[in-house]
Amino acid sequence: MAMSDRDDLTTQLLSPRASDEPQTILTVRDDDSDSDSDSDSDSSDPTTDQPALRKNGNHHHHRKHGRNSHSHNNDSTDDSSSLNSCNPFEFIGSTGLSVPGTTAVDPFQNETPRVDGVYEVMKIVVCLPIALVRLVFFGLCLAVGYVATRLALQGWKDTQNPMPKWRCRIMWVTRICARLILFSFGYQWIRRKGKPARREVAPIVVSNHVSYIEPIFYFYELFATIVASESHDSIPFVGTIIRAMQVIYVNRFSPSSRRHAVKEIQKRASFDSFPRVLLFPEGTTTNGKFFISFQLGAFIPGYPIQPVIVRYPHVHFDQSWGTISLAKLMFRMFTQFHNFMEVEYLPVVMPPDRQKQNVIHFAEKTSHAMATALNVVQTSHSYGDLMLLMRASELKQVCSFMVNTNGCYENPRMYMVEMARIESFFHISSLEAIDFLDKFLSMNPDPSGRISFDDFLGILQLKACAFSEEIFGFLDVEKNGSITFKQFLFGSAHVMKQPLFQQACELAFAKCDVEGTNYCSEQEV
């Protein structure tokens, strides 16, 4: 249908009514007792809607489920109670739930998990003899580097102070071996742009993390102290070399360990005799197409930081680690004629004047500079999302051996929820999110990742009653009769955050504890 001359972007869709025509007015009344508290309480909670919109939306759900809806009349008390009854958690301070839309972004997915195309197959066949030579060369370089490192560490007990110069000179043998290892993986030349800042100018370096290649490169290029997981120490051969870098170990799930790591970073950065400190603030590897949220450990000490970005241009083989196995990734690297790698040193980012109040701003400024240089999108994903993805994938393999399943884990990626946002809003840890995922997956979601009302009741052992419908409807923000894991997690975290949640739980327990023994028997419950 062709547009008329008046059909442009500035034309009103509805012509104004005459002043004497009847007008439609919609009024939603609030109780005086909660009109102020609804607007003030939990104002920072992203799951909170405005009271009028919330109650109107919940009333629509109230009618959809076939509940006995109250008739609208001039009695404001009846109207208000009808609307309030649709939020089963209003008595503990909840003013409603809204959940951000689901994103289709997957920052961990490798683009070439399988060998596709005749060209790739033929290249692998041709490169197989070369791959064998590269494998032997890799093993030889690793062995020489290991021996040199053991020699450099022999008799060294004072590991809390900088490594002596003569030991560092021996470590140059290991650094050369690291560059030869990169050569064996197909990185015959590496393109560099910019230069590393002097150590006294920027004692801390941060980089994006795409593959296991970057730590090897930075070991050769900078010989920096890295912050790594405690599990790396037990890796054969590699663990010894990492210890020579005076690594700062951290357990990401231990608050005390994280605080200790920050103190160590601050200590190493404050003395020029120590090597510079290298961190991967994303906390895990990505596919390089997105930038996930930063951990703040590199920014809390308040020292100037030099960002470094790494690119892996490719056509047929994506070199990102993603969720594929290390052995498979190494095999694909060995069977390429050449693997491309580009390293760019960005300008130093200076900390804000009032560091303690601007740590987040410092991290955002640095991540924005790196994302802009990479020309990629920033997301709120974190290592917690990778944990959720791996957990769902693990249960998918178990599910494939079970009967009477309906493809409940068909796409594990639908269970990523941008954990950084949830951790910031609700202070829910990744391990707690895993527990919620296990509970949700036990409800037997359909192939689209949704659970029905009946499955929801069955696992939580709720009776099919009006109150159960209100609980399910509270989570079903889309009002389509099913809920997703993101809605389940947001709703659960929202309820747990309410100011009266703990008090309500204690009161409920006390009502069940008839004998006052601080224990509830099955009969009492």
Short mmCIF file of C-alpha atoms in Angstrom, two decimals:
data_model
loop_
_atom_site.label_atom_id
_atom_site.label_comp_id
_atom_site.label_asym_id
_atom_site.label_seq_id
_atom_site.Cartn_x
_atom_site.Cartn_y
_atom_site.Cartn_z
CA MET A 1 0.00 0.00 0.00
CA ALA A 2 1.47 3.33 -1.04
CA MET A 3 1.93 6.11 1.48
CA SER A 4 -0.04 9.32 1.04
CA ASP A 5 1.56 12.73 1.03
CA ARG A 6 0.76 13.16 4.72
CA ASP A 7 2.13 9.77 5.83
CA ASP A 8 5.55 10.83 7.08
CA LEU A 9 7.39 10.48 10.34
CA THR A 10 5.98 13.69 11.80
CA THR A 11 2.30 12.99 11.08
CA GLN A 12 0.18 12.09 14.11
CA LEU A 13 -1.16 8.56 14.01
CA LEU A 14 -4.44 9.67 15.65
CA SER A 15 -6.11 12.96 14.97
CA PRO A 16 -6.98 14.99 18.10
CA ARG A 17 -10.53 14.78 19.38
CA ALA A 18 -12.82 17.76 19.64
CA SER A 19 -13.18 19.24 23.09
CA ASP A 20 -16.84 18.29 23.31
CA GLU A 21 -16.25 14.59 22.56
CA PRO A 22 -16.14 12.14 25.49
CA GLN A 23 -12.63 11.34 26.75
CA THR A 24 -11.33 8.02 28.13
CA ILE A 25 -9.68 8.26 31.55
CA LEU A 26 -7.97 5.32 33.32
CA THR A 27 -7.39 5.72 37.05
CA VAL A 28 -5.39 3.28 39.17
CA ARG A 29 -5.70 3.95 42.88
CA ASP A 30 -3.01 3.18 45.47
CA ASP A 31 -3.41 2.72 49.21
CA ASP A 32 -2.16 5.72 51.16
CA SER A 33 -0.15 3.40 53.35
CA ASP A 34 2.11 2.16 50.58
CA SER A 35 2.07 4.94 48.04
CA ASP A 36 5.18 6.48 49.52
CA SER A 37 6.96 3.30 50.41
CA ASP A 38 6.46 1.82 46.93
CA SER A 39 8.24 4.75 45.35
CA ASP A 40 11.06 4.93 47.85
CA SER A 41 11.81 1.36 48.90
CA ASP A 42 14.14 -0.69 46.76
CA SER A 43 14.40 2.11 44.21
CA SER A 44 17.72 0.79 43.01
CA ASP A 45 16.29 -2.64 42.28
CA PRO A 46 16.06 -3.12 38.49
CA THR A 47 13.26 -5.62 38.91
CA THR A 48 10.93 -3.00 40.42
CA ASP A 49 8.28 -1.35 38.25
CA GLN A 50 6.32 1.76 39.01
CA PRO A 51 3.38 0.89 41.30
CA ALA A 52 0.62 1.83 38.87
CA LEU A 53 2.13 -0.12 35.99
CA ARG A 54 2.90 -3.07 38.21
CA LYS A 55 -0.54 -3.39 39.63
CA ASN A 56 -2.25 -2.94 36.31
CA GLY A 57 -0.04 -5.61 34.74
CA ASN A 58 -0.53 -8.03 37.61
CA HIS A 59 -4.28 -7.54 37.47
CA HIS A 60 -4.19 -8.58 33.84
CA HIS A 61 -2.41 -11.80 34.84
CA HIS A 62 -4.90 -12.30 37.63
CA ARG A 63 -7.68 -12.50 35.10
CA LYS A 64 -5.72 -14.58 32.62
CA HIS A 65 -5.34 -17.51 34.98
CA GLY A 66 -9.09 -17.72 35.47
CA ARG A 67 -9.04 -16.47 39.02
CA ASN A 68 -12.21 -14.80 40.42
CA SER A 69 -11.47 -11.17 39.60
CA HIS A 70 -13.10 -8.48 41.66
CA SER A 71 -15.51 -6.16 39.89
CA HIS A 72 -14.44 -2.56 39.50
CA ASN A 73 -16.60 -0.19 41.47
CA ASN A 74 -16.26 3.03 43.37
CA ASP A 75 -15.01 1.25 46.47
CA SER A 76 -11.29 2.03 46.41
CA THR A 77 -10.56 -0.45 49.20
CA ASP A 78 -11.91 -3.42 47.25
CA ASP A 79 -10.08 -2.30 44.09
CA SER A 80 -6.78 -1.90 45.88
CA SER A 81 -6.98 -5.23 47.68
CA SER A 82 -7.78 -6.98 44.40
CA LEU A 83 -4.64 -5.57 42.85
CA ASN A 84 -2.42 -6.15 45.86
CA SER A 85 -3.41 -9.79 46.12
CA CYS A 86 -1.68 -10.53 42.81
CA ASN A 87 1.77 -9.95 44.31
CA PRO A 88 2.32 -12.79 46.80
CA PHE A 89 5.51 -11.19 48.15
CA GLU A 90 4.20 -7.71 48.80
CA PHE A 91 4.06 -8.41 52.52
CA ILE A 92 7.89 -8.61 52.68
CA GLY A 93 8.42 -5.40 50.71
CA SER A 94 8.29 -6.48 47.06
CA THR A 95 6.77 -3.94 44.68
CA GLY A 96 6.77 -6.18 41.61
CA LEU A 97 9.18 -7.91 39.26
CA SER A 98 10.54 -7.09 35.84
CA VAL A 99 13.25 -9.08 34.08
CA PRO A 100 15.55 -7.79 31.31
CA GLY A 101 15.05 -9.46 27.97
CA THR A 102 17.10 -12.50 27.02
CA THR A 103 20.14 -11.82 24.86
CA ALA A 104 21.22 -14.14 22.06
CA VAL A 105 24.87 -13.14 22.51
CA ASP A 106 27.33 -15.91 23.34
CA PRO A 107 30.80 -14.48 24.05
CA PHE A 108 32.30 -17.96 24.55
CA GLN A 109 31.28 -19.74 21.34
CA ASN A 110 34.04 -20.80 18.98
CA GLU A 111 33.02 -20.12 15.38
CA THR A 112 34.73 -23.22 13.94
CA PRO A 113 34.20 -26.05 16.45
CA ARG A 114 34.26 -28.60 13.63
CA VAL A 115 36.36 -29.11 10.51
CA ASP A 116 34.15 -27.98 7.64
CA GLY A 117 34.89 -27.73 3.96
CA VAL A 118 37.14 -29.56 1.52
CA TYR A 119 39.89 -26.95 1.88
CA GLU A 120 40.24 -27.48 5.63
CA VAL A 121 40.20 -31.25 5.29
CA MET A 122 42.88 -31.19 2.58
CA LYS A 123 44.98 -28.72 4.57
CA ILE A 124 44.92 -30.96 7.63
CA VAL A 125 45.93 -33.98 5.54
CA VAL A 126 48.80 -32.06 3.96
CA CYS A 127 49.94 -30.62 7.29
CA LEU A 128 49.87 -33.89 9.24
CA PRO A 129 53.61 -34.60 8.69
CA ILE A 130 54.35 -30.96 9.58
CA ALA A 131 52.19 -31.33 12.70
CA LEU A 132 54.28 -34.28 13.87
CA VAL A 133 57.48 -32.27 13.48
CA ARG A 134 55.90 -29.33 15.30
CA LEU A 135 54.77 -31.61 18.13
CA VAL A 136 58.28 -32.96 18.63
CA PHE A 137 59.71 -29.43 18.46
CA PHE A 138 57.13 -28.26 21.01
CA GLY A 139 58.06 -31.05 23.42
CA LEU A 140 61.77 -30.33 23.04
CA CYS A 141 61.32 -26.60 23.73
CA LEU A 142 59.14 -27.33 26.74
CA ALA A 143 61.73 -29.73 28.15
CA VAL A 144 64.62 -27.28 27.69
CA GLY A 145 62.59 -24.47 29.22
CA TYR A 146 61.65 -26.66 32.16
CA VAL A 147 65.27 -27.61 32.85
CA ALA A 148 66.39 -23.96 32.64
CA THR A 149 63.60 -22.92 35.01
CA ARG A 150 64.51 -25.60 37.54
CA LEU A 151 68.10 -24.38 37.39
CA ALA A 152 67.01 -20.77 37.93
CA LEU A 153 64.85 -21.75 40.93
CA GLN A 154 67.45 -24.07 42.49
CA GLY A 155 68.07 -23.01 46.09
CA TRP A 156 65.89 -19.90 45.89
CA LYS A 157 63.91 -19.58 49.11
CA ASP A 158 63.15 -15.86 49.34
CA THR A 159 60.28 -15.91 46.84
CA GLN A 160 58.54 -12.90 48.45
CA ASN A 161 61.24 -10.57 47.09
CA PRO A 162 62.22 -9.90 43.46
CA MET A 163 64.17 -12.62 41.69
CA PRO A 164 67.93 -11.93 41.65
CA LYS A 165 69.40 -10.68 38.37
CA TRP A 166 71.49 -13.76 37.68
CA ARG A 167 68.44 -15.99 38.01
CA CYS A 168 66.52 -13.72 35.63
CA ARG A 169 69.31 -14.13 33.07
CA ILE A 170 68.89 -17.91 33.24
CA MET A 171 65.13 -17.43 32.72
CA TRP A 172 65.93 -15.84 29.36
CA VAL A 173 66.54 -19.39 28.11
CA THR A 174 62.97 -20.28 29.08
CA ARG A 175 61.66 -17.08 27.48
CA ILE A 176 63.35 -17.96 24.18
CA CYS A 177 61.86 -21.44 24.44
CA ALA A 178 58.42 -19.81 24.90
CA ARG A 179 58.86 -17.92 21.62
CA LEU A 180 59.89 -21.14 19.87
CA ILE A 181 56.79 -22.84 21.28
CA LEU A 182 54.69 -20.13 19.65
CA PHE A 183 56.60 -20.85 16.43
CA SER A 184 55.68 -24.54 16.70
CA PHE A 185 52.01 -23.57 17.03
CA GLY A 186 52.21 -21.75 13.69
CA TYR A 187 52.93 -18.20 14.90
CA GLN A 188 56.04 -17.71 12.81
CA TRP A 189 55.65 -13.94 13.03
CA ILE A 190 53.50 -11.80 15.30
CA ARG A 191 52.44 -8.33 14.29
CA ARG A 192 52.89 -5.65 16.97
CA LYS A 193 51.50 -2.15 17.16
CA GLY A 194 52.69 0.31 19.76
CA LYS A 195 55.23 -0.36 22.47
CA PRO A 196 55.11 -1.44 26.10
CA ALA A 197 55.23 1.50 28.48
CA ARG A 198 58.15 1.67 30.89
CA ARG A 199 57.63 -0.28 34.06
CA GLU A 200 57.81 2.83 36.26
CA VAL A 201 55.13 4.51 34.13
CA ALA A 202 52.60 1.65 34.07
CA PRO A 203 53.38 -1.12 36.58
CA ILE A 204 50.14 -2.97 35.74
CA VAL A 205 49.17 -4.42 32.35
CA VAL A 206 45.70 -5.72 31.46
CA SER A 207 44.78 -7.71 28.36
CA ASN A 208 41.83 -9.43 26.78
CA HIS A 209 41.94 -13.22 27.00
CA VAL A 210 41.07 -15.33 23.94
CA SER A 211 43.35 -18.36 24.02
CA TYR A 212 46.14 -20.02 25.96
CA ILE A 213 48.55 -18.32 23.54
CA GLU A 214 48.53 -14.87 25.24
CA PRO A 215 50.16 -16.01 28.52
CA ILE A 216 52.96 -17.67 26.52
CA PHE A 217 53.47 -14.50 24.47
CA TYR A 218 53.48 -12.19 27.50
CA PHE A 219 55.93 -14.49 29.30
CA TYR A 220 58.35 -14.06 26.40
CA GLU A 221 57.61 -10.38 25.76
CA LEU A 222 57.26 -8.93 29.26
CA PHE A 223 58.23 -11.64 31.77
CA ALA A 224 55.46 -10.21 33.93
CA THR A 225 54.02 -11.48 37.19
CA ILE A 226 50.60 -12.93 36.44
CA VAL A 227 47.53 -13.42 38.60
CA ALA A 228 46.29 -16.97 38.09
CA SER A 229 44.06 -19.59 39.61
CA GLU A 230 45.56 -21.86 42.25
CA SER A 231 44.84 -24.86 40.00
CA HIS A 232 47.56 -23.75 37.55
CA ASP A 233 50.28 -24.64 40.02
CA SER A 234 49.59 -28.37 39.62
CA ILE A 235 49.96 -28.41 35.81
CA PRO A 236 52.99 -30.57 34.87
CA PHE A 237 56.01 -28.57 33.64
CA VAL A 238 53.92 -25.41 33.22
CA GLY A 239 53.35 -25.08 36.98
CA THR A 240 57.10 -24.84 37.59
CA ILE A 241 57.52 -22.13 34.94
CA ILE A 242 54.59 -20.19 36.38
CA ARG A 243 56.18 -20.24 39.83
CA ALA A 244 59.31 -18.67 38.31
CA MET A 245 57.13 -15.74 37.25
CA GLN A 246 56.34 -15.19 40.95
CA VAL A 247 52.68 -15.74 40.20
CA ILE A 248 49.98 -14.35 42.49
CA TYR A 249 47.54 -17.18 43.15
CA VAL A 250 43.88 -16.44 43.77
CA ASN A 251 40.78 -18.46 44.49
CA ARG A 252 38.01 -16.57 42.72
CA PHE A 253 35.37 -18.02 45.07
CA SER A 254 37.13 -16.97 48.28
CA PRO A 255 36.72 -13.32 49.39
CA SER A 256 39.79 -13.57 51.64
CA SER A 257 41.87 -14.94 48.76
CA ARG A 258 40.75 -12.10 46.50
CA ARG A 259 41.63 -9.50 49.16
CA HIS A 260 45.06 -11.09 49.58
CA ALA A 261 45.60 -11.00 45.81
CA VAL A 262 44.76 -7.27 45.69
CA LYS A 263 47.29 -6.58 48.45
CA GLU A 264 49.94 -8.55 46.56
CA ILE A 265 49.20 -6.66 43.35
CA GLN A 266 49.57 -3.38 45.23
CA LYS A 267 52.83 -4.55 46.80
CA ARG A 268 54.37 -5.71 43.49
CA ALA A 269 53.24 -2.59 41.63
CA SER A 270 54.72 -0.25 44.24
CA PHE A 271 58.32 -1.58 43.86
CA ASP A 272 60.09 -1.08 40.54
CA SER A 273 62.39 -4.01 41.32
CA PHE A 274 59.46 -6.39 40.82
CA PRO A 275 58.33 -7.26 37.29
CA ARG A 276 55.18 -5.54 36.10
CA VAL A 277 51.89 -7.27 36.98
CA LEU A 278 49.76 -8.78 34.21
CA LEU A 279 46.05 -9.48 34.64
CA PHE A 280 43.25 -10.74 32.41
CA PRO A 281 40.37 -8.81 34.05
CA GLU A 282 37.68 -10.74 32.16
CA GLY A 283 38.63 -13.73 34.30
CA THR A 284 38.25 -16.28 31.51
CA THR A 285 38.72 -16.73 27.78
CA THR A 286 36.18 -15.42 25.27
CA ASN A 287 35.85 -15.71 21.51
CA GLY A 288 37.25 -12.19 21.03
CA LYS A 289 34.02 -10.94 19.42
CA PHE A 290 32.67 -9.50 22.67
CA PHE A 291 34.04 -7.89 25.79
CA ILE A 292 32.63 -9.28 29.02
CA SER A 293 32.60 -7.55 32.41
CA PHE A 294 35.83 -6.79 34.24
CA GLN A 295 36.89 -7.96 37.67
CA LEU A 296 38.19 -5.04 39.72
CA GLY A 297 41.40 -6.54 41.13
CA ALA A 298 43.68 -4.67 38.70
CA PHE A 299 42.04 -1.31 39.40
CA ILE A 300 41.69 -1.26 43.19
CA PRO A 301 45.42 -0.53 43.86
CA GLY A 302 45.08 2.72 41.90
CA TYR A 303 48.20 2.57 39.70
CA PRO A 304 48.42 3.57 36.02
CA ILE A 305 47.46 0.71 33.72
CA GLN A 306 48.49 -0.07 30.16
CA PRO A 307 45.79 -1.94 28.22
CA VAL A 308 46.92 -4.43 25.60
CA ILE A 309 44.62 -6.05 23.07
CA VAL A 310 45.19 -9.25 21.11
CA ARG A 311 43.51 -10.19 17.84
CA TYR A 312 43.51 -13.48 15.94
CA PRO A 313 42.48 -12.72 12.33
CA HIS A 314 41.21 -15.85 10.62
CA VAL A 315 39.08 -17.20 7.80
CA HIS A 316 38.83 -20.96 8.29
CA PHE A 317 40.04 -21.56 11.85
CA ASP A 318 38.89 -19.65 14.94
CA GLN A 319 41.76 -19.80 17.44
CA SER A 320 39.67 -18.86 20.49
CA TRP A 321 39.55 -21.45 23.25
CA GLY A 322 35.84 -21.12 23.96
CA THR A 323 34.32 -24.37 25.14
CA ILE A 324 36.30 -26.75 22.92
CA SER A 325 38.95 -29.05 24.37
CA LEU A 326 42.58 -28.01 24.67
CA ALA A 327 43.78 -31.08 22.73
CA LYS A 328 41.48 -30.29 19.81
CA LEU A 329 42.58 -26.65 19.74
CA MET A 330 46.25 -27.63 19.77
CA PHE A 331 45.70 -30.16 16.95
CA ARG A 332 44.01 -27.51 14.79
CA MET A 333 46.88 -25.09 15.44
CA PHE A 334 49.50 -27.69 14.54
CA THR A 335 47.71 -28.41 11.23
CA GLN A 336 47.63 -24.80 9.95
CA PHE A 337 50.20 -23.34 7.58
CA HIS A 338 50.29 -20.16 9.65
CA ASN A 339 48.25 -18.69 12.49
CA PHE A 340 47.84 -14.93 12.61
CA MET A 341 48.21 -12.93 15.80
CA GLU A 342 48.22 -9.18 16.34
CA VAL A 343 49.19 -7.42 19.58
CA GLU A 344 48.45 -3.73 20.14
CA TYR A 345 49.73 -1.72 23.10
CA LEU A 346 47.25 1.04 23.91
CA PRO A 347 47.98 4.36 25.69
CA VAL A 348 48.33 4.22 29.46
CA VAL A 349 45.12 4.84 31.40
CA MET A 350 45.61 6.99 34.48
CA PRO A 351 43.56 6.36 37.65
CA PRO A 352 41.04 8.96 38.81
CA ASP A 353 42.04 11.42 41.51
CA ARG A 354 39.77 9.93 44.15
CA GLN A 355 40.59 6.32 43.54
CA LYS A 356 38.48 4.70 46.25
CA GLN A 357 35.32 6.31 44.90
CA ASN A 358 36.11 5.67 41.25
CA VAL A 359 37.36 2.08 40.99
CA ILE A 360 34.36 1.10 38.86
CA HIS A 361 34.79 4.18 36.70
CA PHE A 362 38.48 3.33 36.26
CA ALA A 363 37.61 -0.20 35.14
CA GLU A 364 34.85 1.03 32.80
CA LYS A 365 37.17 3.61 31.26
CA THR A 366 39.81 0.96 30.58
CA SER A 367 37.37 -1.61 29.23
CA HIS A 368 35.77 0.99 26.97
CA ALA A 369 39.18 1.92 25.53
CA MET A 370 39.96 -1.73 24.84
CA ALA A 371 36.52 -2.52 23.38
CA THR A 372 36.74 0.55 21.13
CA ALA A 373 40.17 -0.47 19.86
CA LEU A 374 38.91 -4.00 19.19
CA ASN A 375 35.64 -2.68 17.73
CA VAL A 376 33.59 -5.15 19.75
CA VAL A 377 30.48 -4.98 21.92
CA GLN A 378 30.65 -4.98 25.73
CA THR A 379 28.26 -7.27 27.60
CA SER A 380 27.44 -8.05 31.24
CA HIS A 381 28.54 -11.67 30.99
CA SER A 382 31.15 -13.00 33.41
CA TYR A 383 32.91 -16.20 34.35
CA GLY A 384 29.69 -17.16 36.16
CA ASP A 385 27.92 -17.42 32.79
CA LEU A 386 30.59 -19.83 31.58
CA MET A 387 30.00 -21.89 34.73
CA LEU A 388 26.27 -21.97 33.97
CA LEU A 389 27.00 -22.94 30.36
CA MET A 390 29.34 -25.74 31.37
CA ARG A 391 26.91 -27.01 34.01
CA ALA A 392 24.02 -27.09 31.53
CA SER A 393 26.26 -28.82 28.96
CA GLU A 394 27.31 -31.38 31.54
CA LEU A 395 23.70 -32.14 32.42
CA LYS A 396 22.85 -32.32 28.72
CA GLN A 397 25.24 -35.25 28.35
CA VAL A 398 23.60 -36.96 31.33
CA CYS A 399 20.17 -36.19 29.92
CA SER A 400 21.07 -37.82 26.59
CA PHE A 401 21.40 -41.18 28.35
CA MET A 402 18.04 -40.89 30.10
CA VAL A 403 14.70 -42.01 28.78
CA ASN A 404 11.43 -40.10 28.89
CA THR A 405 13.14 -36.77 28.32
CA ASN A 406 11.89 -34.13 25.90
CA GLY A 407 15.15 -32.45 24.92
CA CYS A 408 15.31 -30.39 28.08
CA TYR A 409 18.94 -29.32 27.57
CA GLU A 410 18.87 -28.96 23.81
CA ASN A 411 20.65 -25.59 23.87
CA PRO A 412 22.70 -25.04 27.04
CA ARG A 413 23.55 -21.48 25.95
CA MET A 414 20.02 -20.31 26.76
CA TYR A 415 20.88 -20.58 30.45
CA MET A 416 23.43 -17.75 30.42
CA VAL A 417 21.96 -14.73 32.21
CA GLU A 418 24.72 -12.04 32.23
CA MET A 419 25.83 -12.86 35.74
CA ALA A 420 27.75 -9.62 36.31
CA ARG A 421 24.46 -7.71 36.33
CA ILE A 422 22.85 -10.14 38.75
CA GLU A 423 25.87 -10.13 41.05
CA SER A 424 25.79 -6.33 41.10
CA PHE A 425 22.05 -6.02 41.70
CA PHE A 426 21.38 -8.91 44.07
CA HIS A 427 24.82 -10.02 45.37
CA ILE A 428 24.11 -13.56 44.17
CA SER A 429 27.33 -15.51 43.68
CA SER A 430 28.05 -17.79 40.73
CA LEU A 431 27.91 -20.87 42.95
CA GLU A 432 24.46 -19.85 44.19
CA ALA A 433 23.35 -19.37 40.58
CA ILE A 434 24.53 -22.91 39.83
CA ASP A 435 22.29 -24.19 42.65
CA PHE A 436 19.34 -22.32 41.16
CA LEU A 437 20.15 -23.79 37.74
CA ASP A 438 20.15 -27.33 39.16
CA LYS A 439 16.76 -26.68 40.73
CA PHE A 440 15.40 -25.21 37.50
CA LEU A 441 16.68 -28.05 35.31
CA SER A 442 15.11 -30.58 37.68
CA MET A 443 11.75 -29.09 36.65
CA ASN A 444 12.17 -30.62 33.18
CA PRO A 445 12.21 -27.52 30.92
CA ASP A 446 11.06 -27.89 27.33
CA PRO A 447 13.45 -27.49 24.34
CA SER A 448 12.93 -23.71 24.46
CA GLY A 449 14.17 -23.61 28.06
CA ARG A 450 10.80 -22.94 29.71
CA ILE A 451 8.94 -24.74 32.47
CA SER A 452 5.20 -25.09 32.87
CA PHE A 453 3.02 -24.45 35.91
CA ASP A 454 2.59 -28.16 36.65
CA ASP A 455 6.35 -28.89 36.56
CA PHE A 456 6.95 -25.85 38.77
CA LEU A 457 4.55 -27.17 41.39
CA GLY A 458 5.85 -30.72 41.23
CA ILE A 459 9.50 -29.99 42.03
CA LEU A 460 8.78 -27.33 44.65
CA GLN A 461 6.06 -29.56 46.18
CA LEU A 462 3.39 -26.86 46.08
CA LYS A 463 -0.33 -27.55 45.94
CA ALA A 464 -2.31 -26.34 42.92
CA CYS A 465 -4.10 -23.44 44.59
CA ALA A 466 -4.69 -19.73 44.10
CA PHE A 467 -1.58 -18.78 46.05
CA SER A 468 0.60 -21.11 43.94
CA GLU A 469 -0.80 -19.45 40.83
CA GLU A 470 0.19 -16.07 42.22
CA ILE A 471 3.75 -17.24 42.89
CA PHE A 472 4.08 -18.63 39.36
CA GLY A 473 2.45 -15.53 37.89
CA PHE A 474 4.88 -13.33 39.79
CA LEU A 475 7.77 -15.04 37.94
CA ASP A 476 5.92 -15.22 34.62
CA VAL A 477 6.55 -11.58 33.71
CA GLU A 478 5.71 -12.24 30.05
CA LYS A 479 2.30 -13.68 31.01
CA ASN A 480 2.49 -16.62 28.60
CA GLY A 481 2.04 -19.45 31.09
CA SER A 482 5.72 -20.50 31.34
CA ILE A 483 8.93 -19.16 32.85
CA THR A 484 12.59 -19.14 31.79
CA PHE A 485 15.65 -19.72 33.94
CA LYS A 486 16.45 -16.00 33.84
CA GLN A 487 12.99 -15.19 35.20
CA PHE A 488 13.33 -17.90 37.85
CA LEU A 489 16.75 -16.62 38.94
CA PHE A 490 15.80 -12.92 38.88
CA GLY A 491 12.57 -13.60 40.76
CA SER A 492 14.24 -15.76 43.41
CA ALA A 493 17.05 -13.24 43.92
CA HIS A 494 14.54 -10.37 44.05
CA VAL A 495 12.53 -12.06 46.81
CA MET A 496 15.64 -12.94 48.82
CA LYS A 497 16.77 -9.31 48.66
CA GLN A 498 13.59 -7.93 50.23
CA PRO A 499 14.05 -6.27 53.65
CA LEU A 500 11.63 -8.58 55.47
CA PHE A 501 12.63 -11.84 53.78
CA GLN A 502 14.88 -13.11 56.57
CA GLN A 503 12.38 -12.09 59.25
CA ALA A 504 9.56 -13.86 57.39
CA CYS A 505 11.63 -17.06 57.13
CA GLU A 506 12.42 -16.97 60.84
CA LEU A 507 8.77 -16.39 61.69
CA ALA A 508 7.65 -19.28 59.47
CA PHE A 509 10.21 -21.57 61.08
CA ALA A 510 9.10 -20.52 64.56
CA LYS A 511 5.48 -21.32 63.69
CA CYS A 512 6.49 -24.82 62.61
CA ASP A 513 8.78 -25.34 65.61
CA VAL A 514 5.90 -26.09 67.97
CA GLU A 515 8.06 -27.64 70.68
CA GLY A 516 10.64 -24.85 70.61
CA THR A 517 13.62 -27.13 69.97
CA ASN A 518 15.08 -25.07 67.09
CA TYR A 519 14.40 -28.08 64.88
CA CYS A 520 11.35 -28.89 62.77
CA SER A 521 10.24 -32.46 62.37
CA GLU A 522 8.44 -33.63 59.26
CA GLN A 523 5.24 -33.99 61.29
CA GLU A 524 5.47 -30.39 62.55
CA VAL A 525 5.98 -29.05 59.03
#
